[in-house]
Coordinates of C-alpha atoms and ligand atoms in Angstrom, one line a residue:
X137 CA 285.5 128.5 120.8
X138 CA 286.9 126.1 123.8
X139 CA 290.5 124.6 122.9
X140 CA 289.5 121.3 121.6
X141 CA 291.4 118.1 121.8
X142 CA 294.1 117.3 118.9
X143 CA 293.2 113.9 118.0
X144 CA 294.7 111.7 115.2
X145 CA 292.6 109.7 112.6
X146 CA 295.0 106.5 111.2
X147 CA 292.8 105.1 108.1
X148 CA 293.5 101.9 107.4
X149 CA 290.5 100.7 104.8
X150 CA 287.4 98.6 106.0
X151 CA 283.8 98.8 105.2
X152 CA 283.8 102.1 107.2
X153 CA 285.8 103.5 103.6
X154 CA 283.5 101.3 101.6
X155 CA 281.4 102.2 98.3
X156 CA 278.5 101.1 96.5
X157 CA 276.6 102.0 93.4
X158 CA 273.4 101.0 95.0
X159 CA 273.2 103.2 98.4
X160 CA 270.1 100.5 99.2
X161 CA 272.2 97.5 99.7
X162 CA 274.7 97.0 102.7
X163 CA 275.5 93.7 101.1
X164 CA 277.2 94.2 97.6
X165 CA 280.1 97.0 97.9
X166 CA 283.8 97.4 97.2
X167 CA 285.8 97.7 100.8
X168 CA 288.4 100.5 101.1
X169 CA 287.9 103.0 98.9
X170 CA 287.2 106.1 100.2
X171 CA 289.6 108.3 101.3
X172 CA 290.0 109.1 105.0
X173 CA 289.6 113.1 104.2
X174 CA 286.3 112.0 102.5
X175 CA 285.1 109.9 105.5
X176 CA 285.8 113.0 108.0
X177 CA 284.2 115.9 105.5
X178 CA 280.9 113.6 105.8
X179 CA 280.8 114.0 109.6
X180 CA 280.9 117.8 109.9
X181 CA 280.2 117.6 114.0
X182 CA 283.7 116.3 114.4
X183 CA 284.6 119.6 114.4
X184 CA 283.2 120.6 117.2
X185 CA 284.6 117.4 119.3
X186 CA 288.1 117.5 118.3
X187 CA 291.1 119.2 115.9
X188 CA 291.7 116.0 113.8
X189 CA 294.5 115.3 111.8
X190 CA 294.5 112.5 109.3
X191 CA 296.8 110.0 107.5
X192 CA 296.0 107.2 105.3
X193 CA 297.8 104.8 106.4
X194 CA 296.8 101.8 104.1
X195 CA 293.5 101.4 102.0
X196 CA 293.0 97.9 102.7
X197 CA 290.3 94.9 103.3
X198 CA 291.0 94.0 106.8
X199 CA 290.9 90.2 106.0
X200 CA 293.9 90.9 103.8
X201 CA 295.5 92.0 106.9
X202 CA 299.6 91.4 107.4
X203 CA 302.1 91.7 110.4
X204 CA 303.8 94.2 108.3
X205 CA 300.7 96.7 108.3
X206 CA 300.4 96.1 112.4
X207 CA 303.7 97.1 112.3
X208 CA 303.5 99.9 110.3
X209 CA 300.5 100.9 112.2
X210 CA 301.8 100.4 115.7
X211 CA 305.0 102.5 115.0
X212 CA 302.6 105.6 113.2
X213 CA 300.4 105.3 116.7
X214 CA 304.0 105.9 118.1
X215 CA 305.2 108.9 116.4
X216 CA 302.0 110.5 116.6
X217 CA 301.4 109.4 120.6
X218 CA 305.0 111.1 121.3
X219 CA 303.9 114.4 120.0
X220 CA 302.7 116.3 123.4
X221 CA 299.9 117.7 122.5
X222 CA 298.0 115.1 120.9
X223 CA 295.1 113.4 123.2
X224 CA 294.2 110.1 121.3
X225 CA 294.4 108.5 118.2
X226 CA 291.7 106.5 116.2
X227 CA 292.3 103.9 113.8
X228 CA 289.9 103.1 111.2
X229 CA 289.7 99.5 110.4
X230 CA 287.7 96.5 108.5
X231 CA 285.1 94.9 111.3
X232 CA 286.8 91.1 109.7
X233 CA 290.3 91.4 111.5
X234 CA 289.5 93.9 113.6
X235 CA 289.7 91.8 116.9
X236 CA 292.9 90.5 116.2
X237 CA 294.7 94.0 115.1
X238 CA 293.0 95.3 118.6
X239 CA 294.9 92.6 120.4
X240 CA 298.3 92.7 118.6
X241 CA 298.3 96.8 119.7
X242 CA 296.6 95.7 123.3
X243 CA 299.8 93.6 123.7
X244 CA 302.3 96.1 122.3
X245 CA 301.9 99.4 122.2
X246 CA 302.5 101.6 125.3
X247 CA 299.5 103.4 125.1
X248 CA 300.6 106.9 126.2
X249 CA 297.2 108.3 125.5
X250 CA 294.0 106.3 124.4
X251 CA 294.2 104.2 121.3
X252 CA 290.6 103.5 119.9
X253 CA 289.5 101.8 117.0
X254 CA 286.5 101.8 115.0
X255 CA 284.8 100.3 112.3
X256 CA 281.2 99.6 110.2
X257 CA 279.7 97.1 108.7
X258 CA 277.4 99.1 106.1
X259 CA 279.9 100.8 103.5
X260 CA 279.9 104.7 103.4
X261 CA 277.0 104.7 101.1
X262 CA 274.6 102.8 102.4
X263 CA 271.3 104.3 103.1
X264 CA 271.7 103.4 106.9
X265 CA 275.5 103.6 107.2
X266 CA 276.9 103.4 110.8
X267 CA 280.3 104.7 110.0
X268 CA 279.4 108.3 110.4
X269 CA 278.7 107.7 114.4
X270 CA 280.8 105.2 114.9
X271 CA 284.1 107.3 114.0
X272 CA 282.0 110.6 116.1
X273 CA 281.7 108.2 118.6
X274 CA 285.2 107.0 118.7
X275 CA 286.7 110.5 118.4
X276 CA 284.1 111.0 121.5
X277 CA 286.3 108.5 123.3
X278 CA 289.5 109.1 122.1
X279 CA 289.3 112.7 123.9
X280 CA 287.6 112.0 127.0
X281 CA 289.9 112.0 130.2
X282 CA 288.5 108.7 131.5
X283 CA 289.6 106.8 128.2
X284 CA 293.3 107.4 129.5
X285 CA 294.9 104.2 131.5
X286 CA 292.6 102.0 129.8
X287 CA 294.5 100.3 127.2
X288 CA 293.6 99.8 123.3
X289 CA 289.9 100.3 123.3
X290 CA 287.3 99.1 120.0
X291 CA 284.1 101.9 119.4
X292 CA 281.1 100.3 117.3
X293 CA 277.4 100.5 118.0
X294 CA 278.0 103.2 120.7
X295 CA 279.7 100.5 123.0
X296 CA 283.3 100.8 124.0
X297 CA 284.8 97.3 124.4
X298 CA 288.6 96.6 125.4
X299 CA 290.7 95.1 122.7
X300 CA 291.9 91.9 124.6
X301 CA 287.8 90.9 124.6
X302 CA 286.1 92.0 121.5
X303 CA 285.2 89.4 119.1
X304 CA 283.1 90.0 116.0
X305 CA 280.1 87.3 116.0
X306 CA 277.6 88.4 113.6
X307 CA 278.1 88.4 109.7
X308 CA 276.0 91.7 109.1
X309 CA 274.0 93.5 111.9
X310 CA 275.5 96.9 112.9
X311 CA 275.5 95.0 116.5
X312 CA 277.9 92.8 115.6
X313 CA 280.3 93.3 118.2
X314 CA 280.5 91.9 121.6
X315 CA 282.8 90.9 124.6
X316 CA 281.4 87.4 125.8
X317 CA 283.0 87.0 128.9
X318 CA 283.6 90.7 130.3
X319 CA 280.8 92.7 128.6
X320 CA 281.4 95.8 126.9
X321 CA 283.6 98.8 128.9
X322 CA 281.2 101.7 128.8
X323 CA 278.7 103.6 126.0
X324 CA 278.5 106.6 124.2
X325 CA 275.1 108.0 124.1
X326 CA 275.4 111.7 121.7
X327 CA 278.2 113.9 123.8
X328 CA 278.1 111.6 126.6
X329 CA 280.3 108.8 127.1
X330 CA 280.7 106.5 130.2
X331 CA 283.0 103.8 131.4
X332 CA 280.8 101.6 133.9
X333 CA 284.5 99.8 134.4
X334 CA 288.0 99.2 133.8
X335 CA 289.1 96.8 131.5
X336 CA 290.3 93.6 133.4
X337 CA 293.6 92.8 132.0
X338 CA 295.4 95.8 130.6
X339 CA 298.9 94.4 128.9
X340 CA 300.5 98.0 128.1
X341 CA 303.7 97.1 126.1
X342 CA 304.3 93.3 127.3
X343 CA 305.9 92.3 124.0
X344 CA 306.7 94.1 121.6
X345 CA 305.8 93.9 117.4
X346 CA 308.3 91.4 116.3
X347 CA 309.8 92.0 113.7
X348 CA 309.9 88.7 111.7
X349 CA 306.9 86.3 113.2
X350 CA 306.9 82.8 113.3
X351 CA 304.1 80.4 111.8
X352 CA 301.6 79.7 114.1
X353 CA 298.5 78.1 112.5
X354 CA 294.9 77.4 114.1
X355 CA 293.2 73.8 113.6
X356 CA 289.8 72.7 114.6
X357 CA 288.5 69.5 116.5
X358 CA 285.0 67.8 114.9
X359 CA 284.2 64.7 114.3
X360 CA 286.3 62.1 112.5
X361 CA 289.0 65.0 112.6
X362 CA 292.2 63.2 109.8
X363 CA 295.7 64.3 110.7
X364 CA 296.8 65.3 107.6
X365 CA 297.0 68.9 107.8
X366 CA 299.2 69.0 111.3
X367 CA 301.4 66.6 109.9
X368 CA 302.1 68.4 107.2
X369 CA 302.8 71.7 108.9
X370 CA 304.9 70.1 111.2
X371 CA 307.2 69.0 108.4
X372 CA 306.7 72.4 107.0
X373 CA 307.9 73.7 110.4
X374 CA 304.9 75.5 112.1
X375 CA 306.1 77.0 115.5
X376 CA 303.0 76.7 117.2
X377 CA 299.5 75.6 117.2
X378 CA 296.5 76.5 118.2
X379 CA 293.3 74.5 118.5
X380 CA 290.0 76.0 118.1
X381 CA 288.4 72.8 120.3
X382 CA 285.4 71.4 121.6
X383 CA 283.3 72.7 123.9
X384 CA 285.8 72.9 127.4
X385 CA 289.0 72.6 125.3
X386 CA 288.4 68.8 124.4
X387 CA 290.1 67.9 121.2
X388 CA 289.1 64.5 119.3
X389 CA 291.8 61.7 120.5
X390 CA 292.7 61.0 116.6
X391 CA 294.0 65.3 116.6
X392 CA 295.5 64.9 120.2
X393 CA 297.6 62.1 119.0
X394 CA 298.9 64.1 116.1
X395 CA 299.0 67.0 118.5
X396 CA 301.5 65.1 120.7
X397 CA 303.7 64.1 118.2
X398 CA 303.6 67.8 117.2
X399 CA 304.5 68.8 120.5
X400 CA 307.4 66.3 121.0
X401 CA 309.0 67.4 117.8
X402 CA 309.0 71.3 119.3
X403 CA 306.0 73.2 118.5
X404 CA 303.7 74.6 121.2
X405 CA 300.1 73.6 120.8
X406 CA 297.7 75.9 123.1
X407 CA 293.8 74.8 123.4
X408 CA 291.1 77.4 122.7
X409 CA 287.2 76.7 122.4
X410 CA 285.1 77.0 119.2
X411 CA 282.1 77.9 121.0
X412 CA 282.8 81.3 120.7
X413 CA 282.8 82.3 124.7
X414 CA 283.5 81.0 128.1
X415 CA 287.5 79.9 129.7
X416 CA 289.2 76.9 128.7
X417 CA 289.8 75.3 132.7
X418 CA 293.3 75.8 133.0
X419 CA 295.5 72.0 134.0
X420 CA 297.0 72.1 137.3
X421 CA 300.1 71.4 135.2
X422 CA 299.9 71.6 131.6
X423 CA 300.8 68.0 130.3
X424 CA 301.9 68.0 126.8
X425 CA 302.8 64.4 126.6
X426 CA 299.3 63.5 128.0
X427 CA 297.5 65.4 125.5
X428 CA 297.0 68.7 128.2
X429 CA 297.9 71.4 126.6
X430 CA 298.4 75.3 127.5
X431 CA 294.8 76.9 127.8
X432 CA 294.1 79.9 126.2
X433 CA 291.9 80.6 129.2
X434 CA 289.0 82.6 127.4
X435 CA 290.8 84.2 124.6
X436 CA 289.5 82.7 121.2
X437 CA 291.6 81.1 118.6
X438 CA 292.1 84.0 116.6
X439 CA 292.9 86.0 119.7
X440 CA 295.2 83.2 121.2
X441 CA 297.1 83.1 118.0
X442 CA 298.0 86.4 118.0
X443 CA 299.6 85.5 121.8
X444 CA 300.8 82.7 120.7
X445 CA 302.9 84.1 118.1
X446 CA 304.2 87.1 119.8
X447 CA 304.7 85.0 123.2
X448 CA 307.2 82.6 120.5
X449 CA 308.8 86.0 118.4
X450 CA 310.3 87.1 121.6
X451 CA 310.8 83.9 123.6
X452 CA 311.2 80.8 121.2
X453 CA 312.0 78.5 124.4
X454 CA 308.5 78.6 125.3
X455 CA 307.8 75.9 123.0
X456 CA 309.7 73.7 125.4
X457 CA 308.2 75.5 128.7
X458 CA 304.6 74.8 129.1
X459 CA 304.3 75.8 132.5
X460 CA 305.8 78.9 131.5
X461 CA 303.8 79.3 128.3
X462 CA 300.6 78.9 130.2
X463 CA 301.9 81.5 133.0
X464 CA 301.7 84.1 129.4
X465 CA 298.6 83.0 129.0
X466 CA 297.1 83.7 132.1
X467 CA 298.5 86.7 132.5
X468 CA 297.9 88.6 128.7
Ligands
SIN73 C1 286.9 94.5 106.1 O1 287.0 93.8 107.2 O2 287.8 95.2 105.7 C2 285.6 94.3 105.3 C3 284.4 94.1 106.1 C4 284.1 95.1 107.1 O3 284.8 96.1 107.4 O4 282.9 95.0 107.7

């Protein structure tokens, strides 16, 4: 028997530990139910990739997801990473959130050996479920030398993608996962697994988890947008704000005006797209006053939140800083 890799399985709920009553629909299930040692015992060839070790560390529907569990999860990918003879840890997570846990961990977590998570969209009992592989297929990774260096990685549909650029962009096919911009990282095809490249931007512990986060909200430009809502979290005392807008970041003049105000009164507005790929052109200088906000070059608004409200934990003054605030942005 060769030594095989130790590698550590961090549940944390999902479809991938769904159930269902009705194995023949993918549809109609309850999320996060099955225990992690279940999900393992069903995928017998894991034993012959890896010695895994397992801890539940939350049962949860990922669009329930919290800062708290991110930190909770971060520091157990900590403990375990420090242990010398562990290779790579895998998370198990809900396919809803998953791209915006991938980039909270991309942005803070040292990443002392590879950090991959996985996910399904068919619950455990589904008659076609894509768990099974998936988690083989991320274990695959987790263990292989070249997945070192590389930064938070996300396993699904035998793809490996880096954190910073998967999105989720279908509702239900088991292909649901994609990076727009920069293409998935590599594949998995059985026991093989290949990185055709690096990922471009690797952040390896540029901020870390804060520990209390401030409100950072995301609003949408569409026709006849009212100014209702940013007015009122102003007064409530959002910290920032980012706008999922149209097309090459243009936001409807009846939001920019409230945007404005919001800006002048301290928040930090960044502009995303809502078309669901492609960069937001960057302003020679970002002009607040004129209604040119901080791009969030091609991260999307669920992404560029999660910057956002990092960037503000550690640094509050960069509400006041856009040059500096787009300078994070570029860089993350
Ligand atoms: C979830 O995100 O927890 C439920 C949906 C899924 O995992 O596909």
């Amino acid at each position: 028997m060769p030594h095989l890799p130790r590698i550590v399985v961090l549940a944390t709920g999902g479809t991938i530990a769904g159930a269902s009553s009705n194995p023949a629909s993918s549809a109609h299930y309850q999320a996060a139910t099955v225990p992690v040692a279940s999900l393992l015992a069903a995928v017998p060839a894991l034993n012959s990739v890896a010695r895994i070790e397992a801890e539940q560390v939350a049962q949860v529907d990922s669009k329930d997801m919290s800062f708290s569990l991110w930190s909770t999860l971060a520091a157990r990918v900590v403990h375990w990473s420090a242990q010398a003879d562990v290779a790579g840890i895998v998370i198990t997570h809900g396919t809803d959130t998953l791209e915006e846990t991938a980039m909270a961990l991309h942005l803070s977590l040292p990443c002392a050996v590879p950090v991959v998570l996985t996910a399904a969209m068919r619950p455990s009992t589904s008659l076609s479920a894509d768990g099974p592989l998936n988690l083989l297929d991320a274990v695959r990774v987790a263990s292989h030398p070249d997945a070192a260096g590389k930064g938070v990685l996300v396993v699904l549909n035998q793809q490996i993608h880096a954190a910073r650029d998967v999105t989720k962009a279908h509702t239900s096919a088991v292909d649901a996962f994609v990076s727009p911009l920069a293409g998935p990282l590599g594949f998995v095809q059985d026991d093989y697994a290949r990185f055709a490249h690096a990922p471009a931007r690797q952040a390896h512990a540029v901020m870390p988890m804060p520990a209390s986060w401030p409100e950072v909200e995301i609003v949408a430009s569409y026709a006849q947008p009212g100014r209702v809502a940013i007015d009122a979290m102003v007064a409530a005392g959002v910290r920032g704000l980012v706008v999922a807008a149209a097309g090459n970041g243009s936001i409807h003049e009846t939001l920019a005006e409230a945007l404005v105000d919001a800006n002048s009164a301290g928040v930090a507005v960044v502009r995303s797209s809502r078309t669901g790929a492609g960069h937001v052109a960057f302003p020679a200088v970002p002009r607040p006053a004129d209604g040119l906000f901080v791009s969030a070059a091609d991260l999307n608004p669920y992404k560029a939140r999660v910057l956002l409200a990092m960037a503000l934990a550690n640094e509050p003054g960069l509400a006041a800083d856009p040059a500096r605030l787009q300078a994070v942005f570029a860089g993350a």
